[in-house]
Tab-separated table of C-alpha atoms and ligand atoms in Angstrom:
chain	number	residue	atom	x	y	z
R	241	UNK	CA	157.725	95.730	33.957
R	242	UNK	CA	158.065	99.449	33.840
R	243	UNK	CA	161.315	100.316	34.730
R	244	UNK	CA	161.477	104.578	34.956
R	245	UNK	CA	159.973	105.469	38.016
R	246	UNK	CA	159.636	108.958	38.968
R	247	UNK	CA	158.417	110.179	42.714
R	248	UNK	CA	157.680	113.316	43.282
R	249	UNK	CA	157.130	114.420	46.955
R	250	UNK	CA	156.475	118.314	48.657
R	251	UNK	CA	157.451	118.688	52.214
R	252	UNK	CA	154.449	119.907	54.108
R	253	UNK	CA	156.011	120.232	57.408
R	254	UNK	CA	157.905	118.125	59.737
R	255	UNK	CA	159.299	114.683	58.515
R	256	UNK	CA	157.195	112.336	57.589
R	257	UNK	CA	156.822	113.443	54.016
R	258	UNK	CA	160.181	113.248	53.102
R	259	UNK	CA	160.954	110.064	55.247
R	260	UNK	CA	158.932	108.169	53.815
R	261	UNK	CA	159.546	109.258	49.697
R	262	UNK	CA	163.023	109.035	50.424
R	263	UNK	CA	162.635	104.956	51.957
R	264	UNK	CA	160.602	104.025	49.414
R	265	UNK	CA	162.649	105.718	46.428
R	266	UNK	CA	165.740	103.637	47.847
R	267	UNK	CA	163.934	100.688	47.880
R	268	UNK	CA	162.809	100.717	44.067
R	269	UNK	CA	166.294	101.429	43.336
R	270	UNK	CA	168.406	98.946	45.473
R	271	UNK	CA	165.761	96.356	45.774
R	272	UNK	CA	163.930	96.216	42.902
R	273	UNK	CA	166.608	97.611	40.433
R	274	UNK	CA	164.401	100.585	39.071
R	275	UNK	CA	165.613	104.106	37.911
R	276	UNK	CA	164.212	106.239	40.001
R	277	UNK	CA	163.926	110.410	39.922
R	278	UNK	CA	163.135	111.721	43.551
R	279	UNK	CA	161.787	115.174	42.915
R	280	UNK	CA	161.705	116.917	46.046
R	281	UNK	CA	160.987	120.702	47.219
R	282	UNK	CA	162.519	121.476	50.322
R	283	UNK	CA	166.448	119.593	50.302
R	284	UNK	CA	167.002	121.160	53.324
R	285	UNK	CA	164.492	118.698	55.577
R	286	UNK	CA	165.928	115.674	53.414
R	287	UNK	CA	169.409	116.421	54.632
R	288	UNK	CA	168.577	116.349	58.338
R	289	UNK	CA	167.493	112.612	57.352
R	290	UNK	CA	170.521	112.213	55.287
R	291	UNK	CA	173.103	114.174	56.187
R	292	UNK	CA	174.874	113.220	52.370
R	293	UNK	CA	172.386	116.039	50.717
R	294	UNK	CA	174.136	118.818	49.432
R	295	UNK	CA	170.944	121.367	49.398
R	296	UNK	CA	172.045	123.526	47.400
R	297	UNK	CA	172.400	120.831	44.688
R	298	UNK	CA	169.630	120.458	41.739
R	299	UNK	CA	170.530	116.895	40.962
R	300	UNK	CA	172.543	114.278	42.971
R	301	UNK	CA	172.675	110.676	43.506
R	302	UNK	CA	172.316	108.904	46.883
R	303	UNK	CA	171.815	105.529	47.335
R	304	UNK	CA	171.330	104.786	43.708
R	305	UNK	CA	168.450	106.978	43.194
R	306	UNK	CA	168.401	110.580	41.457
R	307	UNK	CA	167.383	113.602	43.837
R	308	UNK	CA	166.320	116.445	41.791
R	309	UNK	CA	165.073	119.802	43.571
R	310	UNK	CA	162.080	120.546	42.492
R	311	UNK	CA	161.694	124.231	41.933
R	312	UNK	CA	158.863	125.772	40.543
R	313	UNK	CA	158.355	126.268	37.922
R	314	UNK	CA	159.335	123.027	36.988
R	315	UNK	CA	161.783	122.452	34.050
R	316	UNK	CA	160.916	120.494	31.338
R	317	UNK	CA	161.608	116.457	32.133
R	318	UNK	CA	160.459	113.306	30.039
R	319	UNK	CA	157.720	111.861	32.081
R	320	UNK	CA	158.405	108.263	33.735
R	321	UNK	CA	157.105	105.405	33.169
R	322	UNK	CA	155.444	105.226	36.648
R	323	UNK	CA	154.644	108.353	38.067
R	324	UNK	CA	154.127	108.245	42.318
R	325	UNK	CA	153.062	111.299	44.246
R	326	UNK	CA	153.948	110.712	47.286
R	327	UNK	CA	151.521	111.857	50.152
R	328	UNK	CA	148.490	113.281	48.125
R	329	UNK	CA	151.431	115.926	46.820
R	330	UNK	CA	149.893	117.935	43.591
R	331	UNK	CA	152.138	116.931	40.583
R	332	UNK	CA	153.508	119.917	38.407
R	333	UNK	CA	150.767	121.035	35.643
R	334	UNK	CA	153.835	121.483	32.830
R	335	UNK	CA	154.545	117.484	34.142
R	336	UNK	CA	151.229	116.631	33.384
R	337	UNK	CA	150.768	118.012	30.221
R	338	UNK	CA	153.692	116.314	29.073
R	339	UNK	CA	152.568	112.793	30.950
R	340	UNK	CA	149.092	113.027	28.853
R	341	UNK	CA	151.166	113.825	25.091
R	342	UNK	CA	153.191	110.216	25.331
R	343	UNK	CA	151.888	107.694	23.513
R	344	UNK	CA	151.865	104.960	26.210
R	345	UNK	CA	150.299	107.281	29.057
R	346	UNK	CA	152.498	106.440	32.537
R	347	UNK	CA	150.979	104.756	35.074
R	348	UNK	CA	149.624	107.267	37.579
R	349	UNK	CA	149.802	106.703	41.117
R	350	UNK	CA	148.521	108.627	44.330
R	351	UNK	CA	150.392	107.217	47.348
R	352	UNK	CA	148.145	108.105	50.319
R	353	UNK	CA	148.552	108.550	53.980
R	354	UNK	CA	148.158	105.585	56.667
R	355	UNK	CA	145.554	104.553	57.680
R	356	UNK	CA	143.815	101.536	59.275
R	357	UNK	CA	140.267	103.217	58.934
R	358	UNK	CA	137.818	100.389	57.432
R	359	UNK	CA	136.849	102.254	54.347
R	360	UNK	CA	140.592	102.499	53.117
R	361	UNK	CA	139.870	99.336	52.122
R	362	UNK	CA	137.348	99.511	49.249
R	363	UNK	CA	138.990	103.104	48.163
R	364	UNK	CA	142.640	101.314	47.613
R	365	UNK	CA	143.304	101.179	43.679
R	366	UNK	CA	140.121	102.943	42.745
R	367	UNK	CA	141.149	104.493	39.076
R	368	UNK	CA	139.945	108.491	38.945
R	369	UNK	CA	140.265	109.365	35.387
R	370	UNK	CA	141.534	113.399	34.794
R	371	UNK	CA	138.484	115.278	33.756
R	372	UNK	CA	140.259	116.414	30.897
R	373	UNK	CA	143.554	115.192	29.464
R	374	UNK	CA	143.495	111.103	28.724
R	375	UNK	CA	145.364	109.880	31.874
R	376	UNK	CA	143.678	108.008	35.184
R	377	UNK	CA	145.110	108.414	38.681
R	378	UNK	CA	144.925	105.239	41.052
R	379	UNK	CA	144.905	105.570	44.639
R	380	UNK	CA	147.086	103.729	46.483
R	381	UNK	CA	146.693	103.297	50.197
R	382	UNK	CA	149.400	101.777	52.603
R	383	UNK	CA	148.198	99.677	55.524
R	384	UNK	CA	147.577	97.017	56.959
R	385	UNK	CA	145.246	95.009	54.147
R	386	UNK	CA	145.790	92.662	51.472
R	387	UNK	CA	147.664	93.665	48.682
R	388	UNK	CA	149.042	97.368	50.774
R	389	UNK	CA	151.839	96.886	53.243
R	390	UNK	CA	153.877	99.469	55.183
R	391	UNK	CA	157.417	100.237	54.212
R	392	UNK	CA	159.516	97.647	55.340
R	393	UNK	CA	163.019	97.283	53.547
R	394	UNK	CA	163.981	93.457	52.386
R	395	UNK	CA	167.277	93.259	54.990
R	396	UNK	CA	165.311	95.326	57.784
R	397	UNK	CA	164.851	92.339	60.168
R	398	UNK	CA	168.480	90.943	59.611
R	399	UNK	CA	170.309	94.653	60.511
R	400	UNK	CA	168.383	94.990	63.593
R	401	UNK	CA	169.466	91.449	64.412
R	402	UNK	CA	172.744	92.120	63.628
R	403	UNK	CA	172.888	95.107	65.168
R	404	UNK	CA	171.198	93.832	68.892
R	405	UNK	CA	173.962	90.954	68.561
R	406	UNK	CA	177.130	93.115	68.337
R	407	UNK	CA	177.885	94.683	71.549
R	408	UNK	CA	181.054	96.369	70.052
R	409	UNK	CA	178.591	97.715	67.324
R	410	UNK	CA	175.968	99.135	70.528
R	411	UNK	CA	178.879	101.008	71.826
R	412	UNK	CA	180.248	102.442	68.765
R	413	UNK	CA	176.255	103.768	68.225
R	414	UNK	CA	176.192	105.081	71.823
R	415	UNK	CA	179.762	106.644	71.783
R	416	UNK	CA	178.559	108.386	68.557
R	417	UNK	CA	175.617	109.921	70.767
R	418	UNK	CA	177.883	110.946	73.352
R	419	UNK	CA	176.123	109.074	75.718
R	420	UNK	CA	176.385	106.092	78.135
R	421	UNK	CA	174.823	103.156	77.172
R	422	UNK	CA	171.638	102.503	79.936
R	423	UNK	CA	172.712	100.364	82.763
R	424	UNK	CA	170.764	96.832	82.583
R	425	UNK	CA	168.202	98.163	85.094
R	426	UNK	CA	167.774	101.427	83.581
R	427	UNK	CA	164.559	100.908	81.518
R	428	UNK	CA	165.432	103.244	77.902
R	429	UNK	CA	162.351	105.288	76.592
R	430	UNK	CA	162.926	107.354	73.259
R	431	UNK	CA	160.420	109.990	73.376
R	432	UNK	CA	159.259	111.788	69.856
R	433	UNK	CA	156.150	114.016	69.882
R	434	UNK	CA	154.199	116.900	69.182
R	435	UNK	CA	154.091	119.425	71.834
R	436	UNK	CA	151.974	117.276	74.448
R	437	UNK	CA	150.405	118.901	77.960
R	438	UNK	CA	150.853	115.918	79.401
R	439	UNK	CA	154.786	115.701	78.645
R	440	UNK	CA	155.571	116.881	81.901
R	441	UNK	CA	153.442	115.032	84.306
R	442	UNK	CA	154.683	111.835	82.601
R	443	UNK	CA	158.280	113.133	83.344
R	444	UNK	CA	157.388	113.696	87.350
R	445	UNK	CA	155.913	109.780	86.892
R	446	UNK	CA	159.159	108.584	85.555
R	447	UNK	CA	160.768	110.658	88.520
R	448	UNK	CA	158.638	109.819	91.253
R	449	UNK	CA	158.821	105.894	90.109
R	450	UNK	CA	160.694	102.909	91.403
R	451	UNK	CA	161.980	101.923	88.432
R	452	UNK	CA	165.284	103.950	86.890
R	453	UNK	CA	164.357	105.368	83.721
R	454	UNK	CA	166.557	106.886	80.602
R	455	UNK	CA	164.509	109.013	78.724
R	456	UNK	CA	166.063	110.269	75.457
R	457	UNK	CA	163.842	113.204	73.496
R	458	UNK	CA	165.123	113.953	70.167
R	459	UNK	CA	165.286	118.363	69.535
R	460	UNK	CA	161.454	119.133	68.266
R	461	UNK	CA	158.520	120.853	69.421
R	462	UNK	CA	157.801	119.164	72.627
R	463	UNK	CA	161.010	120.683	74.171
R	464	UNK	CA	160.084	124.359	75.085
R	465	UNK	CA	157.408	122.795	77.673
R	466	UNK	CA	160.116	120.182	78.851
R	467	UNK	CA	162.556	123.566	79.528
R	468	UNK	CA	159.574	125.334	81.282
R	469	UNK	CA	159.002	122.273	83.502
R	470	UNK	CA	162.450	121.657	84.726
R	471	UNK	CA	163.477	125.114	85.306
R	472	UNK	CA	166.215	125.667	82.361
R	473	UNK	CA	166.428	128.888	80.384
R	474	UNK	CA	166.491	125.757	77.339
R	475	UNK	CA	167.136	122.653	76.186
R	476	UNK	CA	169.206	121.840	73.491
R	477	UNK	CA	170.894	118.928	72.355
R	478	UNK	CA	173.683	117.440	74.669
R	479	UNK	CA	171.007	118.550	77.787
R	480	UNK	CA	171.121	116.356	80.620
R	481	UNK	CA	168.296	116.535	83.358
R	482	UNK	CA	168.243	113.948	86.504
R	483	UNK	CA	165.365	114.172	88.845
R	484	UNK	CA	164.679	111.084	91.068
R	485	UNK	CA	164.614	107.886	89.021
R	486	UNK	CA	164.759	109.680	85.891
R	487	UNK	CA	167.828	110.640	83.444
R	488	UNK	CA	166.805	112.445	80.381
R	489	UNK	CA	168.874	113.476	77.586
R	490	UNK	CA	167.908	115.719	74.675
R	491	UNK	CA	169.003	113.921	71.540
R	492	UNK	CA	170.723	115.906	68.318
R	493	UNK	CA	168.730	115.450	65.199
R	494	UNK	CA	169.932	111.453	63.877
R	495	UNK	CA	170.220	110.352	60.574
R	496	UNK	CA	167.395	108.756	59.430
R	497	UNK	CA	169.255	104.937	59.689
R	498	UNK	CA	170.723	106.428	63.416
R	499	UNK	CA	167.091	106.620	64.486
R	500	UNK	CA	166.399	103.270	63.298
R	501	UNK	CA	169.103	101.864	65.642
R	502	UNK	CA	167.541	103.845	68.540
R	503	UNK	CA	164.267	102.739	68.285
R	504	UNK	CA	165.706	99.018	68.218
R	505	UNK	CA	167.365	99.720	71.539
R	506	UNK	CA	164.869	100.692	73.773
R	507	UNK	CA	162.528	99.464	75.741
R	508	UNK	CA	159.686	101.446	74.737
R	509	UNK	CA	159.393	104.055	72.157
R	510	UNK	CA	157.066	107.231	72.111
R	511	UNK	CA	156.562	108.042	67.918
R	512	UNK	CA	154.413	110.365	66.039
R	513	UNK	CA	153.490	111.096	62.445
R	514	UNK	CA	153.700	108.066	60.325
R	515	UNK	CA	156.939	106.572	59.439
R	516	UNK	CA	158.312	106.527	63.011
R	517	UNK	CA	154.694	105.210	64.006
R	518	UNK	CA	155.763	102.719	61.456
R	519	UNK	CA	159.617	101.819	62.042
R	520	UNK	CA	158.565	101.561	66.271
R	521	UNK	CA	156.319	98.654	64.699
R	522	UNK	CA	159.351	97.004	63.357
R	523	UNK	CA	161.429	97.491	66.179
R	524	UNK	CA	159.637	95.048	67.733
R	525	UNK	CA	159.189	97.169	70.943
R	526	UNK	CA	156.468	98.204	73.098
R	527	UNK	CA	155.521	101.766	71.965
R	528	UNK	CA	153.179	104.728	72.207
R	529	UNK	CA	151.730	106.733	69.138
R	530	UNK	CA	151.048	110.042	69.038
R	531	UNK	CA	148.786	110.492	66.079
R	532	UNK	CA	149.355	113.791	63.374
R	533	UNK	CA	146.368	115.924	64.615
R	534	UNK	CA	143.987	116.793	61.963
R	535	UNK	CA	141.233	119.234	61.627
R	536	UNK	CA	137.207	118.540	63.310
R	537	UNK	CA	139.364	115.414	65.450
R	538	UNK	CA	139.812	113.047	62.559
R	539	UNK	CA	143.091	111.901	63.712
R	540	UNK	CA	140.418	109.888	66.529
R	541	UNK	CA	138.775	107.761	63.833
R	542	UNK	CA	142.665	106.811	62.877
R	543	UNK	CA	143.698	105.781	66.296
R	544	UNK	CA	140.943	103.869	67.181
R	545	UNK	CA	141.130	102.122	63.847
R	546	UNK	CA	144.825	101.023	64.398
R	547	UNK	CA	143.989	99.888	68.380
R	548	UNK	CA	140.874	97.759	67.365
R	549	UNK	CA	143.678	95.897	64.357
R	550	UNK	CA	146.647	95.855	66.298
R	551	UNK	CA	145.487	94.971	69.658
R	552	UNK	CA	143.428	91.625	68.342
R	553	UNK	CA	144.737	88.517	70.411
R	554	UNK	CA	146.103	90.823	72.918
R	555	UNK	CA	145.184	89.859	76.657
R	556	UNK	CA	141.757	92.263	77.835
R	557	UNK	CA	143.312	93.499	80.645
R	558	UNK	CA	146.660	94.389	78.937
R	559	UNK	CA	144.295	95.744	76.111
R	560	UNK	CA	142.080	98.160	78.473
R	561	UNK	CA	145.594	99.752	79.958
R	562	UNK	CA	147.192	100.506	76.594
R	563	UNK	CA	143.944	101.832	75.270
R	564	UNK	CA	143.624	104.226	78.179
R	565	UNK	CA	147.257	105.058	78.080
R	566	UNK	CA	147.495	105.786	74.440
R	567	UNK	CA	144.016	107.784	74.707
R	568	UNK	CA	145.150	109.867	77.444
R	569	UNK	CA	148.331	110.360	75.608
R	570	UNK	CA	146.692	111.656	72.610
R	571	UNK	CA	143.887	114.059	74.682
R	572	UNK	CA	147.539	115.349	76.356
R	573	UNK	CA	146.059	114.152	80.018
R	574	UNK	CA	148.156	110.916	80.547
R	575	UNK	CA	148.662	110.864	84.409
R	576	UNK	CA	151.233	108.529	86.317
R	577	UNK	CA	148.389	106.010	86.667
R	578	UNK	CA	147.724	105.416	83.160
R	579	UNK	CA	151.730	104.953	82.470
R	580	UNK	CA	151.857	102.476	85.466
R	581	UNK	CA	148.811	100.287	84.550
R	582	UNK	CA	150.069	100.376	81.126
R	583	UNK	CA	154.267	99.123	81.738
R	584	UNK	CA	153.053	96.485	84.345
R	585	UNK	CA	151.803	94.516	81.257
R	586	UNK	CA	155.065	95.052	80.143
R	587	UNK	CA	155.601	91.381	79.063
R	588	UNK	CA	152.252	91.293	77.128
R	589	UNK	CA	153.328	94.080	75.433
R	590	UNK	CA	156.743	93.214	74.300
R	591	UNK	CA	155.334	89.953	73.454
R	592	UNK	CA	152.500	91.040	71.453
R	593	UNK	CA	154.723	93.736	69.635
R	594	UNK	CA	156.768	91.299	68.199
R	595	UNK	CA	153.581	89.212	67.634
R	596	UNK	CA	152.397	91.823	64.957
R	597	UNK	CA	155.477	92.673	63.635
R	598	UNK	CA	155.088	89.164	62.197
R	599	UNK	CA	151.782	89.557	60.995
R	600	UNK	CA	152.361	92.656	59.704
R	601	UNK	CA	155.350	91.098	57.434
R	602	UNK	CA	153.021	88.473	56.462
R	603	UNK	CA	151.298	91.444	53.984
R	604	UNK	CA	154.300	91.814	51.750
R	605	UNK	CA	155.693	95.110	52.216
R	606	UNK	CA	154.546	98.258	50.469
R	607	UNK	CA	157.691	98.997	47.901
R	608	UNK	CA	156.706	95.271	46.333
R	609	UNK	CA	153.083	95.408	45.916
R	610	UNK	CA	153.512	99.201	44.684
R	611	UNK	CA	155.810	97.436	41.832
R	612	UNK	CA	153.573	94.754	41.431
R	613	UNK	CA	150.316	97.060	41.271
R	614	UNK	CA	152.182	99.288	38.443
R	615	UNK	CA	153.344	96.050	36.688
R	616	UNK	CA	149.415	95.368	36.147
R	617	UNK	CA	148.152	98.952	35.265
R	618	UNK	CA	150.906	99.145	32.552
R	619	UNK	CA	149.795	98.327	29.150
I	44	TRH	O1	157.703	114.391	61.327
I	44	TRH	P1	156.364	113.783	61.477
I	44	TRH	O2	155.464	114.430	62.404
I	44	TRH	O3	155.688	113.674	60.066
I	44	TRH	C1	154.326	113.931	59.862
I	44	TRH	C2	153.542	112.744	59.469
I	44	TRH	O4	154.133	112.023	58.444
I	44	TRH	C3	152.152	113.172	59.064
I	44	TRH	O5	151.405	112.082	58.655
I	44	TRH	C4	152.269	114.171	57.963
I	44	TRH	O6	151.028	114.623	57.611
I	44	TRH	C5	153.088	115.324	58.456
I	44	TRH	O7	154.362	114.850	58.822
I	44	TRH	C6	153.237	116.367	57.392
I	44	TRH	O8	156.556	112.258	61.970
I	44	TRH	P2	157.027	110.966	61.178
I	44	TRH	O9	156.039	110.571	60.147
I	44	TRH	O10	157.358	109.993	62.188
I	44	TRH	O11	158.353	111.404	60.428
I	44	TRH	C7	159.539	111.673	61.101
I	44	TRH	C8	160.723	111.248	60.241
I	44	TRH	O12	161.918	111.728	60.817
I	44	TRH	C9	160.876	109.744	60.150
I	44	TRH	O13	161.298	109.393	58.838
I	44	TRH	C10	161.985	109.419	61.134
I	44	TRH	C11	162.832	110.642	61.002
I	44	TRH	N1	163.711	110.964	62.132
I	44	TRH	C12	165.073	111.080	61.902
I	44	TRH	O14	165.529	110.866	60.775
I	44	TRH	N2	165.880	111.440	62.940
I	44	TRH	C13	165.416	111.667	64.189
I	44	TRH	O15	166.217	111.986	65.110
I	44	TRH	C14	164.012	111.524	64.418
I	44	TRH	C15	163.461	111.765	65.801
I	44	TRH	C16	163.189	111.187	63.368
């Protein structure tokens, strides 16, 4: 079993990049014992995740594993013996070179984006030899078929047991906030998104509604149109709006573990991206994906994909509302219609979200059958 692994991941923009390098890096190392090199470009986005980053740094050690900056151009550094970049990243050329001169060539492996789309299927582990120097590439595609898996960390289920069965430990997380915690009425929405059109009509729903709601938006792009809409010169963190049935608080930036416990708290989350697509999915939760948008509409082909998997053995009726809810979420249209045909299947969806969770878990999660796919390419 190759034991050096190194991952090397570039910070595009936003979060998801770096979320998910960093989760899986701490896996290897904690869980399966590896040595692992995180080589990452832009420290300052990892420390909003963990706030233990010192970005000035060019080595450190968190959680077992060993961030390096990146910094181009890149230093020399003995190749591992598994080499992972993360997102469809470009590895270093001087990294390269030195990757095809070792006499036992590393095992080279493209982690790609999510994606339920059928034909991730038959392109998983496909081997794409370097048209010049004597190394092959195999692409590696997270998801929800045999042999892939999603990030899911070994002890996940058991904290967020653990966590929903300590009240003293719910208050300490909500006194950290600076919040109250919602009353038992109070239905809790965490809302994460791209800027979306349709952010404030949903709001007015929530406001007009019978039902109380706590809405807590984390700082990010969607809150200039949330300002706009309620009449405030901005919104920051520690921003408290009440209109009608609605409370909403704008959230600080959380640690990446602090978000975690958020999601597992509330009634329904809003996500985005891919990781916090991914960790709603664990939490178990009802919850509403906005998808990365993508050039010519390809992000469509993506959602669709996902509903038609996830939403098997899921009542029609139940079906039909999330599908129009999620669409209309996505186009930035969703009306107070949508959201109330949706949350009136509210039990159906808190029962089928927990429903996949267990399938999903069923498919071995990704950190393992990434160290049991290198295990096979190494000879
Ligand atoms: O930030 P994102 O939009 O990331 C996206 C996607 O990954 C997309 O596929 C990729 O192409 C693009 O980046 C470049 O959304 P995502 O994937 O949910 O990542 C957000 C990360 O931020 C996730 O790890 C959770 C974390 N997070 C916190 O740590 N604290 C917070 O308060 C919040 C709201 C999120």
């Amino acid at each position: 079993m190759p034991l050096r692994w190194d991952i090397f991941c570039t910070v595009v923009d936003n979060y998801g990049d770096i979320g998910i390098a960093w989760r899986l890096a701490r896996q290897m190392a904690v869980e399966h014992d590896l040595s692992v090199r995180l080589w990452v470009d832009d420290l300052t986005s990892f420390a909003k995740l963990r706030p233990e980053i010192d970005p000035v740094l060019a080595e450190q050690v968190l959680a077992g594993v060993e961030v390096r900056f990146w910094p181009k151009p890149f230093p020399h550094a003995e190749p591992a013996e598994v080499v992972i970049e993360a997102l469809a990243c470009h590895l270093p050329e001087e990294y390269v070179e030195a990757m095809a001169v070792r006499t036992k060539k590393p095992v080279w492996i493209n982690l790609e984006y999510l994606s339920a789309e059928a034909w991730v299927t038959g392109c998983h582990a496909l081997p794409s030899p370097h048209p010049r120097l004597p190394l092959t590439k195999y692409f590696f595609f997270p998801g929800w078929h045999e042999g892939a898996g999603v990030l899911q960390e070994a002890d996940l289920d058991r904290a967020r047991l653990a966590f929903l069965a300590s009240a003293q430990e719910q208050a300490a997380f909500w006194r950290r906030l600076g919040l109250f915690a919602p009353q038992a009425d109070e239905l809790c929405i965490t809302l994460f998104s791209y800027e979306n059109h349709a952010l404030p009509t949903l709001l007015d729903a929530w406001a007009a509604g019978g039902m109380p709601i706590r809405c807590l938006v984390p700082i990010g792009p969607s809150l200039a149109g949330l300002a706009t809409h309620f009449g405030l010169d901005h919104a920051a963190p520690g921003t408290t709006v009440r209109r009608g049935k609605l409370t909403l608080h704008v959230l600080p930036w959380l640690a990446q573990d602090e978000y975690d416990r958020l999601l597992w708290l509330s009634d329904c989350n809003f996500v985005r991206g891919e990781d916090s697509f991914v960790r709603a999915q664990w939490a178990r939760a009802p919850f509403v994906w906005q998808a990365y948008r993508q050039e010519r509409g390809a992000h469509w082909a993506k959602i669709e994909a996902f509903l038609e998997r996830y939403c098997e053995g899921m009542a029609a009726e139940a079906t039909a509302a999330l599908r129009r809810f999620w669409t209309a979420w996505n186009r930035e249209e969703a009306q107070a219609g949508e959201w109330r045909s949706y949350w009136q299947h509210r039990a159906e969806l808190c029962h089928h979200a927990n429903d996949w969770a267990g399938r999903m878990a069923r498919l071995g999660d990704l950190a393992t059958n990434l160290v049991k796919f290198a295990g096979e390419k190494d000879q």
